[in-house]
PDB file of C-alpha atoms and ligand atoms in Angstrom:
ATOM      1  CA  MET X  19     -20.770  33.856 -24.862  1.00 77.00           C
ATOM      2  CA  ALA X  20     -19.192  34.331 -21.525  1.00 86.00           C
ATOM      3  CA  LYS X  21     -15.204  34.288 -21.428  1.00 97.00           C
ATOM      4  CA  VAL X  22     -13.576  31.431 -19.951  1.00 98.00           C
ATOM      5  CA  LYS X  23     -10.866  32.857 -17.505  1.00 98.00           C
ATOM      6  CA  ILE X  24      -7.684  30.943 -18.493  1.00 98.00           C
ATOM      7  CA  GLY X  25      -3.981  30.824 -17.136  1.00 98.00           C
ATOM      8  CA  VAL X  26      -1.432  29.809 -19.411  1.00 98.00           C
ATOM      9  CA  LEU X  27       1.582  28.009 -18.297  1.00 98.00           C
ATOM     10  CA  ILE X  28       4.750  28.034 -20.321  1.00 98.00           C
ATOM     11  CA  SER X  29       8.726  27.312 -20.185  1.00 98.00           C
ATOM     12  CA  GLY X  30       9.911  27.953 -23.741  1.00 98.00           C
ATOM     13  CA  SER X  31       9.035  30.218 -26.840  1.00 98.00           C
ATOM     14  CA  GLY X  32       5.229  30.358 -26.250  1.00 98.00           C
ATOM     15  CA  SER X  33       3.682  30.095 -29.866  1.00 98.00           C
ATOM     16  CA  ASN X  34       1.016  28.133 -28.761  1.00 98.00           C
ATOM     17  CA  LEU X  35       0.250  31.003 -26.172  1.00 98.00           C
ATOM     18  CA  GLN X  36       0.628  33.449 -29.207  1.00 98.00           C
ATOM     19  CA  ALA X  37      -1.810  31.367 -30.901  1.00 98.00           C
ATOM     20  CA  ILE X  38      -4.184  31.736 -28.314  1.00 98.00           C
ATOM     21  CA  ILE X  39      -3.413  35.645 -27.851  1.00 98.00           C
ATOM     22  CA  ASP X  40      -4.190  36.179 -31.743  1.00 98.00           C
ATOM     23  CA  ARG X  41      -7.228  34.432 -31.730  1.00 98.00           C
ATOM     24  CA  ILE X  42      -8.604  35.928 -28.457  1.00 98.00           C
ATOM     25  CA  GLU X  43      -7.634  39.423 -30.272  1.00 98.00           C
ATOM     26  CA  ALA X  44      -9.086  38.731 -33.368  1.00 98.00           C
ATOM     27  CA  GLY X  45     -12.320  38.189 -31.028  1.00 97.00           C
ATOM     28  CA  THR X  46     -13.000  34.557 -32.327  1.00 97.00           C
ATOM     29  CA  LEU X  47     -12.090  32.912 -28.730  1.00 98.00           C
ATOM     30  CA  ASP X  48     -14.306  33.310 -25.984  1.00 98.00           C
ATOM     31  CA  ALA X  49     -11.554  33.376 -23.364  1.00 98.00           C
ATOM     32  CA  GLU X  50      -9.491  35.986 -21.185  1.00 98.00           C
ATOM     33  CA  ILE X  51      -5.675  35.172 -20.122  1.00 98.00           C
ATOM     34  CA  ALA X  52      -6.094  36.184 -16.582  1.00 98.00           C
ATOM     35  CA  VAL X  53      -2.223  35.583 -16.066  1.00 98.00           C
ATOM     36  CA  VAL X  54       0.992  33.685 -17.851  1.00 98.00           C
ATOM     37  CA  ILE X  55       3.411  31.856 -15.509  1.00 98.00           C
ATOM     38  CA  SER X  56       6.524  30.553 -16.466  1.00 98.00           C
ATOM     39  CA  ASN X  57       8.609  28.097 -14.546  1.00 98.00           C
ATOM     40  CA  GLU X  58      11.279  29.262 -16.607  1.00 98.00           C
ATOM     41  CA  PRO X  59      12.961  33.166 -16.298  1.00 98.00           C
ATOM     42  CA  GLU X  60      14.500  33.330 -19.511  1.00 98.00           C
ATOM     43  CA  ALA X  61      11.206  31.697 -21.352  1.00 98.00           C
ATOM     44  CA  TYR X  62      10.216  34.283 -24.643  1.00 98.00           C
ATOM     45  CA  GLY X  63       6.832  33.679 -24.059  1.00 98.00           C
ATOM     46  CA  LEU X  64       6.896  36.397 -20.835  1.00 98.00           C
ATOM     47  CA  THR X  65       8.334  38.551 -23.790  1.00 98.00           C
ATOM     48  CA  ARG X  66       5.128  37.468 -25.865  1.00 98.00           C
ATOM     49  CA  ALA X  67       2.801  38.189 -22.765  1.00 98.00           C
ATOM     50  CA  GLU X  68       3.921  41.537 -21.743  1.00 98.00           C
ATOM     51  CA  LYS X  69       4.165  42.996 -25.542  1.00 98.00           C
ATOM     52  CA  HIS X  70       0.260  42.146 -25.399  1.00 98.00           C
ATOM     53  CA  GLY X  71      -0.264  43.815 -21.800  1.00 98.00           C
ATOM     54  CA  LEU X  72      -0.854  40.526 -20.181  1.00 98.00           C
ATOM     55  CA  PRO X  73      -0.032  39.715 -16.381  1.00 98.00           C
ATOM     56  CA  ALA X  74       2.783  37.232 -16.413  1.00 98.00           C
ATOM     57  CA  LEU X  75       5.161  36.049 -13.857  1.00 98.00           C
ATOM     58  CA  VAL X  76       7.973  33.662 -13.004  1.00 98.00           C
ATOM     59  CA  VAL X  77       7.158  30.700 -10.443  1.00 98.00           C
ATOM     60  CA  ASN X  78      10.723  28.801 -10.813  1.00 98.00           C
ATOM     61  CA  HIS X  79      10.742  25.384  -9.638  1.00 98.00           C
ATOM     62  CA  ARG X  80      14.162  25.179  -8.832  1.00 98.00           C
ATOM     63  CA  ASP X  81      13.216  27.564  -5.848  1.00 98.00           C
ATOM     64  CA  PHE X  82      10.555  24.893  -4.157  1.00 98.00           C
ATOM     65  CA  PRO X  83      11.686  21.943  -2.232  1.00 97.00           C
ATOM     66  CA  GLY X  84       9.254  19.452  -4.439  1.00 96.00           C
ATOM     67  CA  ARG X  85       6.870  19.215  -6.995  1.00 96.00           C
ATOM     68  CA  GLU X  86       3.802  19.765  -4.818  1.00 97.00           C
ATOM     69  CA  ALA X  87       5.415  22.867  -2.808  1.00 98.00           C
ATOM     70  CA  PHE X  88       5.904  24.317  -6.503  1.00 98.00           C
ATOM     71  CA  ASP X  89       2.320  23.188  -7.613  1.00 98.00           C
ATOM     72  CA  LEU X  90       1.039  24.579  -4.284  1.00 98.00           C
ATOM     73  CA  ARG X  91       1.967  27.829  -5.116  1.00 98.00           C
ATOM     74  CA  LEU X  92       0.738  27.745  -8.446  1.00 98.00           C
ATOM     75  CA  VAL X  93      -2.627  26.952  -7.183  1.00 98.00           C
ATOM     76  CA  GLU X  94      -2.285  29.969  -5.226  1.00 98.00           C
ATOM     77  CA  VAL X  95      -1.405  32.327  -8.141  1.00 98.00           C
ATOM     78  CA  LEU X  96      -4.023  30.748 -10.498  1.00 98.00           C
ATOM     79  CA  ARG X  97      -6.660  31.408  -7.600  1.00 98.00           C
ATOM     80  CA  ALA X  98      -5.691  34.519  -6.903  1.00 98.00           C
ATOM     81  CA  HIS X  99      -6.339  35.628 -10.588  1.00 98.00           C
ATOM     82  CA  GLY X 100      -9.389  33.937 -11.118  1.00 98.00           C
ATOM     83  CA  VAL X 101      -8.365  31.493 -13.715  1.00 98.00           C
ATOM     84  CA  GLU X 102     -10.732  28.418 -14.381  1.00 98.00           C
ATOM     85  CA  LEU X 103      -9.107  26.589 -16.939  1.00 98.00           C
ATOM     86  CA  VAL X 104      -5.294  26.146 -17.055  1.00 98.00           C
ATOM     87  CA  VAL X 105      -3.736  25.633 -20.102  1.00 98.00           C
ATOM     88  CA  LEU X 106      -0.239  24.025 -20.205  1.00 98.00           C
ATOM     89  CA  ALA X 107       1.324  25.307 -23.356  1.00 98.00           C
ATOM     90  CA  GLY X 108       4.722  23.824 -23.750  1.00 98.00           C
ATOM     91  CA  PHE X 109       5.017  23.771 -19.972  1.00 98.00           C
ATOM     92  CA  MET X 110       7.874  21.013 -19.217  1.00 96.00           C
ATOM     93  CA  ARG X 111       6.906  20.294 -15.537  1.00 96.00           C
ATOM     94  CA  LEU X 112       4.883  17.131 -14.679  1.00 94.00           C
ATOM     95  CA  ILE X 113       1.830  18.266 -12.811  1.00 94.00           C
ATOM     96  CA  THR X 114       0.802  16.486  -9.703  1.00 96.00           C
ATOM     97  CA  ARG X 115      -2.258  15.946  -7.709  1.00 96.00           C
ATOM     98  CA  THR X 116      -1.827  19.348  -6.005  1.00 97.00           C
ATOM     99  CA  LEU X 117      -2.593  20.959  -9.113  1.00 98.00           C
ATOM    100  CA  LEU X 118      -5.249  18.473 -10.282  1.00 98.00           C
ATOM    101  CA  GLU X 119      -7.503  18.340  -7.498  1.00 97.00           C
ATOM    102  CA  ALA X 120      -7.570  22.116  -7.596  1.00 98.00           C
ATOM    103  CA  PHE X 121      -8.958  22.212 -10.953  1.00 98.00           C
ATOM    104  CA  PRO X 122     -10.717  18.966 -12.013  1.00 97.00           C
ATOM    105  CA  HIS X 123     -11.259  18.440 -15.505  1.00 96.00           C
ATOM    106  CA  ARG X 124      -9.967  21.773 -15.768  1.00 98.00           C
ATOM    107  CA  VAL X 125      -6.380  21.260 -17.117  1.00 98.00           C
ATOM    108  CA  MET X 126      -5.428  21.010 -20.675  1.00 98.00           C
ATOM    109  CA  ASN X 127      -2.183  19.999 -22.184  1.00 98.00           C
ATOM    110  CA  ILE X 128      -0.785  19.888 -25.855  1.00 98.00           C
ATOM    111  CA  HIS X 129       1.679  17.445 -27.191  1.00 98.00           C
ATOM    112  CA  PRO X 130       3.233  17.422 -30.668  1.00 98.00           C
ATOM    113  CA  ALA X 131       2.279  13.500 -31.443  1.00 98.00           C
ATOM    114  CA  LEU X 132      -0.803  11.408 -31.858  1.00 98.00           C
ATOM    115  CA  LEU X 133      -1.103  10.059 -28.761  1.00 98.00           C
ATOM    116  CA  PRO X 134      -1.233   7.335 -27.236  1.00 98.00           C
ATOM    117  CA  ALA X 135       1.918   7.054 -29.608  1.00 98.00           C
ATOM    118  CA  PHE X 136       4.886   8.663 -28.873  1.00 98.00           C
ATOM    119  CA  PRO X 137       4.571  10.254 -25.364  1.00 97.00           C
ATOM    120  CA  GLY X 138       7.093  12.180 -23.623  1.00 96.00           C
ATOM    121  CA  VAL X 139       9.685  14.401 -24.929  1.00 93.00           C
ATOM    122  CA  HIS X 140      11.782  15.264 -28.095  1.00 92.00           C
ATOM    123  CA  VAL X 141       9.326  13.027 -29.832  1.00 97.00           C
ATOM    124  CA  TRP X 142       9.708  14.477 -33.388  1.00 98.00           C
ATOM    125  CA  GLY X 143      12.914  12.539 -33.985  1.00 98.00           C
ATOM    126  CA  LYS X 144      11.534   9.304 -32.581  1.00 98.00           C
ATOM    127  CA  VAL X 145       8.654   9.187 -35.116  1.00 98.00           C
ATOM    128  CA  VAL X 146      11.146  10.175 -37.900  1.00 98.00           C
ATOM    129  CA  ASP X 147      13.362   7.432 -36.849  1.00 98.00           C
ATOM    130  CA  TYR X 148      10.549   5.120 -36.023  1.00 98.00           C
ATOM    131  CA  GLY X 149       9.277   5.532 -40.216  1.00 98.00           C
ATOM    132  CA  VAL X 150       5.728   6.136 -39.372  1.00 98.00           C
ATOM    133  CA  LYS X 151       3.790   7.762 -42.102  1.00 98.00           C
ATOM    134  CA  PHE X 152       1.545   9.896 -40.160  1.00 98.00           C
ATOM    135  CA  SER X 153       2.042  12.044 -37.168  1.00 98.00           C
ATOM    136  CA  GLY X 154       0.049  15.051 -35.191  1.00 98.00           C
ATOM    137  CA  CYS X 155      -0.338  16.853 -32.272  1.00 98.00           C
ATOM    138  CA  THR X 156      -3.176  16.188 -29.314  1.00 98.00           C
ATOM    139  CA  VAL X 157      -4.863  18.360 -26.703  1.00 98.00           C
ATOM    140  CA  HIS X 158      -5.539  16.338 -23.489  1.00 98.00           C
ATOM    141  CA  PHE X 159      -6.903  16.929 -20.505  1.00 98.00           C
ATOM    142  CA  VAL X 160      -4.410  16.106 -17.963  1.00 98.00           C
ATOM    143  CA  ASP X 161      -4.304  13.232 -15.391  1.00 96.00           C
ATOM    144  CA  GLU X 162      -1.649  11.751 -13.262  1.00 94.00           C
ATOM    145  CA  GLY X 163       0.320  10.274 -15.900  1.00 94.00           C
ATOM    146  CA  ALA X 164       2.857  12.027 -18.545  1.00 92.00           C
ATOM    147  CA  ASP X 165       0.568  12.868 -21.586  1.00 97.00           C
ATOM    148  CA  THR X 166      -2.049   9.884 -20.800  1.00 97.00           C
ATOM    149  CA  GLY X 167      -5.445  12.102 -19.979  1.00 98.00           C
ATOM    150  CA  PRO X 168      -8.179  11.820 -21.785  1.00 98.00           C
ATOM    151  CA  ILE X 169      -8.018  13.258 -25.450  1.00 98.00           C
ATOM    152  CA  ILE X 170      -9.916  16.580 -26.562  1.00 98.00           C
ATOM    153  CA  ILE X 171      -8.910  17.076 -30.136  1.00 98.00           C
ATOM    154  CA  GLN X 172      -6.381  15.838 -32.487  1.00 98.00           C
ATOM    155  CA  ALA X 173      -4.954  17.010 -35.841  1.00 98.00           C
ATOM    156  CA  VAL X 174      -2.960  14.763 -38.609  1.00 98.00           C
ATOM    157  CA  VAL X 175      -0.410  15.660 -40.559  1.00 98.00           C
ATOM    158  CA  PRO X 176       1.834  13.202 -42.916  1.00 98.00           C
ATOM    159  CA  VAL X 177       5.739  12.748 -42.308  1.00 98.00           C
ATOM    160  CA  LEU X 178       7.530  13.469 -45.359  1.00 98.00           C
ATOM    161  CA  ASP X 179      10.517  10.873 -46.611  1.00 98.00           C
ATOM    162  CA  ASP X 180      12.856  13.821 -46.505  1.00 98.00           C
ATOM    163  CA  ASP X 181      11.938  15.019 -43.183  1.00 98.00           C
ATOM    164  CA  ASP X 182      14.130  15.544 -40.122  1.00 98.00           C
ATOM    165  CA  ALA X 183      12.719  16.435 -36.449  1.00 98.00           C
ATOM    166  CA  GLU X 184      13.005  19.957 -37.121  1.00 98.00           C
ATOM    167  CA  THR X 185      10.876  19.818 -40.469  1.00 98.00           C
ATOM    168  CA  LEU X 186       8.386  17.687 -39.095  1.00 98.00           C
ATOM    169  CA  ALA X 187       8.020  19.917 -35.594  1.00 98.00           C
ATOM    170  CA  ALA X 188       7.512  23.016 -37.790  1.00 98.00           C
ATOM    171  CA  ARG X 189       4.500  21.101 -39.712  1.00 98.00           C
ATOM    172  CA  ILE X 190       2.936  19.965 -36.413  1.00 98.00           C
ATOM    173  CA  LEU X 191       3.310  23.376 -34.800  1.00 98.00           C
ATOM    174  CA  LYS X 192       0.941  24.698 -37.477  1.00 98.00           C
ATOM    175  CA  GLN X 193      -1.326  22.292 -36.602  1.00 98.00           C
ATOM    176  CA  GLU X 194      -1.366  22.712 -32.797  1.00 98.00           C
ATOM    177  CA  HIS X 195      -1.738  26.123 -33.528  1.00 98.00           C
ATOM    178  CA  ARG X 196      -5.228  25.522 -34.891  1.00 98.00           C
ATOM    179  CA  ILE X 197      -6.223  22.816 -32.710  1.00 98.00           C
ATOM    180  CA  TYR X 198      -5.474  24.454 -29.294  1.00 98.00           C
ATOM    181  CA  PRO X 199      -7.747  27.592 -29.620  1.00 98.00           C
ATOM    182  CA  ARG X 200     -10.137  24.943 -30.629  1.00 98.00           C
ATOM    183  CA  ALA X 201     -10.230  22.921 -27.742  1.00 98.00           C
ATOM    184  CA  ILE X 202     -10.385  26.080 -25.520  1.00 98.00           C
ATOM    185  CA  GLN X 203     -13.221  27.566 -27.515  1.00 97.00           C
ATOM    186  CA  LEU X 204     -15.011  24.200 -26.679  1.00 97.00           C
ATOM    187  CA  PHE X 205     -14.531  24.284 -22.896  1.00 97.00           C
ATOM    188  CA  ALA X 206     -15.784  27.666 -22.959  1.00 96.00           C
ATOM    189  CA  GLU X 207     -19.360  26.380 -24.803  1.00 95.00           C
ATOM    190  CA  GLY X 208     -19.323  23.693 -22.275  1.00 95.00           C
ATOM    191  CA  ARG X 209     -19.561  21.153 -25.002  1.00 95.00           C
ATOM    192  CA  LEU X 210     -16.482  19.049 -23.392  1.00 97.00           C
ATOM    193  CA  LYS X 211     -17.880  15.964 -21.310  1.00 96.00           C
ATOM    194  CA  VAL X 212     -15.282  13.303 -19.711  1.00 97.00           C
ATOM    195  CA  GLU X 213     -16.855   9.885 -19.857  1.00 97.00           C
ATOM    196  CA  GLY X 214     -13.920   7.952 -18.493  1.00 96.00           C
ATOM    197  CA  ARG X 215     -11.268   8.299 -21.065  1.00 96.00           C
ATOM    198  CA  ARG X 216     -13.537   9.488 -23.697  1.00 97.00           C
ATOM    199  CA  VAL X 217     -14.313  13.336 -24.154  1.00 98.00           C
ATOM    200  CA  ARG X 218     -17.911  13.597 -25.677  1.00 97.00           C
ATOM    201  CA  VAL X 219     -18.081  17.116 -27.896  1.00 96.00           C
ATOM    202  CA  LEU X 220     -21.723  17.891 -26.958  1.00 94.00           C
ATOM    203  CA  PRO X 221     -23.753  19.937 -29.601  1.00 88.00           C
ATOM    204  CA  LEU X 222     -23.695  23.738 -29.828  1.00 81.00           C
ATOM    205  CA  ASP X 223     -26.747  24.966 -27.027  1.00 70.00           C
ATOM    206  CA  ARG X 224     -28.788  26.911 -29.743  1.00 62.00           C
ATOM    207  CA  SER X 225     -31.823  27.009 -27.427  1.00 66.00           C
ATOM    208  CA  GLN X 226     -30.624  30.529 -26.366  1.00 57.00           C
ATOM    209  CA  ASP X 227     -30.661  31.460 -30.387  1.00 58.00           C
ATOM    210  CA  GLU X 228     -33.973  30.106 -30.854  1.00 56.00           C
ATOM    211  CA  ALA X 229     -35.764  31.407 -27.880  1.00 59.00           C
ATOM    212  CA  ALA X 230     -36.561  34.932 -29.320  1.00 66.00           C
ATOM    213  CA  LEU X 231     -39.760  35.654 -30.151  1.00 67.00           C
ATOM    214  CA  ALA X 232     -40.370  38.554 -32.562  1.00 76.00           C
ATOM    215  CA  ASN X 233     -43.911  39.985 -33.566  1.00 76.00           C
ATOM    216  CA  PRO X 234     -44.779  39.847 -36.255  1.00 80.00           C
ATOM    217  CA  ARG X 235     -42.894  36.685 -36.756  1.00 70.00           C
ATOM    218  CA  LEU X 236     -39.667  36.947 -38.498  1.00 72.00           C
ATOM    219  CA  GLU X 237     -40.916  33.954 -40.859  1.00 65.00           C
ATOM    220  CA  ASP X 238     -44.247  33.624 -42.232  1.00 57.00           C
TER     221      ASP X 238
HETATM  222  C1  GRF M 310       5.149  22.175 -28.552  1.00 75.54           C
HETATM  223  O1  GRF M 310       5.548  21.463 -29.551  1.00 75.54           O
HETATM  224  C2  GRF M 310       3.956  21.521 -27.433  1.00 75.54           C
HETATM  225  O2  GRF M 310       3.729  20.734 -28.348  1.00 75.54           O
HETATM  226  C3  GRF M 310       5.321  21.054 -26.837  1.00 75.54           C
HETATM  227  O3  GRF M 310       5.974  22.156 -26.719  1.00 75.54           O
HETATM  228  C4  GRF M 310       6.029  22.466 -27.782  1.00 75.54           C
HETATM  229  C5  GRF M 310       6.349  24.274 -27.183  1.00 75.54           C
HETATM  230  O4  GRF M 310       5.986  25.037 -28.241  1.00 75.54           O
HETATM  231  N1  GRF M 310       4.878  20.315 -25.222  1.00 75.54           N
HETATM  232  P1  GRF M 310       5.599  26.876 -27.765  1.00 75.54           P
HETATM  233  O5  GRF M 310       6.460  27.287 -26.383  1.00 75.54           O
HETATM  234  O6  GRF M 310       4.153  26.343 -27.588  1.00 75.54           O
HETATM  235  O7  GRF M 310       6.188  27.266 -29.251  1.00 75.54           O
END
């Protein structure tokens, strides 16, 4: 299986980046991290990338006159590293058409709630306060809205009576680290088909598996 070249955009700790690195190093994710980009110079995710010998750099949004100019620079860096899929992992900047048009249906994001419920930031406290009984996380393709793109994969967790934002966030983060590599693997296998708002997961193409001919035949 060909490895998809990904560019990971971060702003903070980078635990989702770490989960992707770990799956790649374990040989269970057909991807290659071509570059890690942070808009925050102090992001711990940069240290994680450097520890694994990955190209990592800062593109600080404060150095640009506006979102489009910032995204244009991101596109330059991503293209320069041959990126095929852009992976937003705790990247706290809204994406503009400039980046989306450069990577159509090739920009993914992870959100720590069951979209379309609870979009935006600081969702864990809102979920607990609202009193819902289940929450979870969502990987989706990014469109021009905030957390509104077609959904690729979701995982559900219970919200427990004694939960606060921190305990819920920790339970959800564990599932994030499982579903994000899965979404990237499905993309690498060419199995994600966007149909309007919906994402269809196509069956794994096994035609190459069965194409092998053996003489004498493998089975009688
Ligand atoms: C995650 O909960 C993610 O869903 C949200 O930001 C958090 C970032 O976590 N967008 P990390 O930087 O990957 O640890």
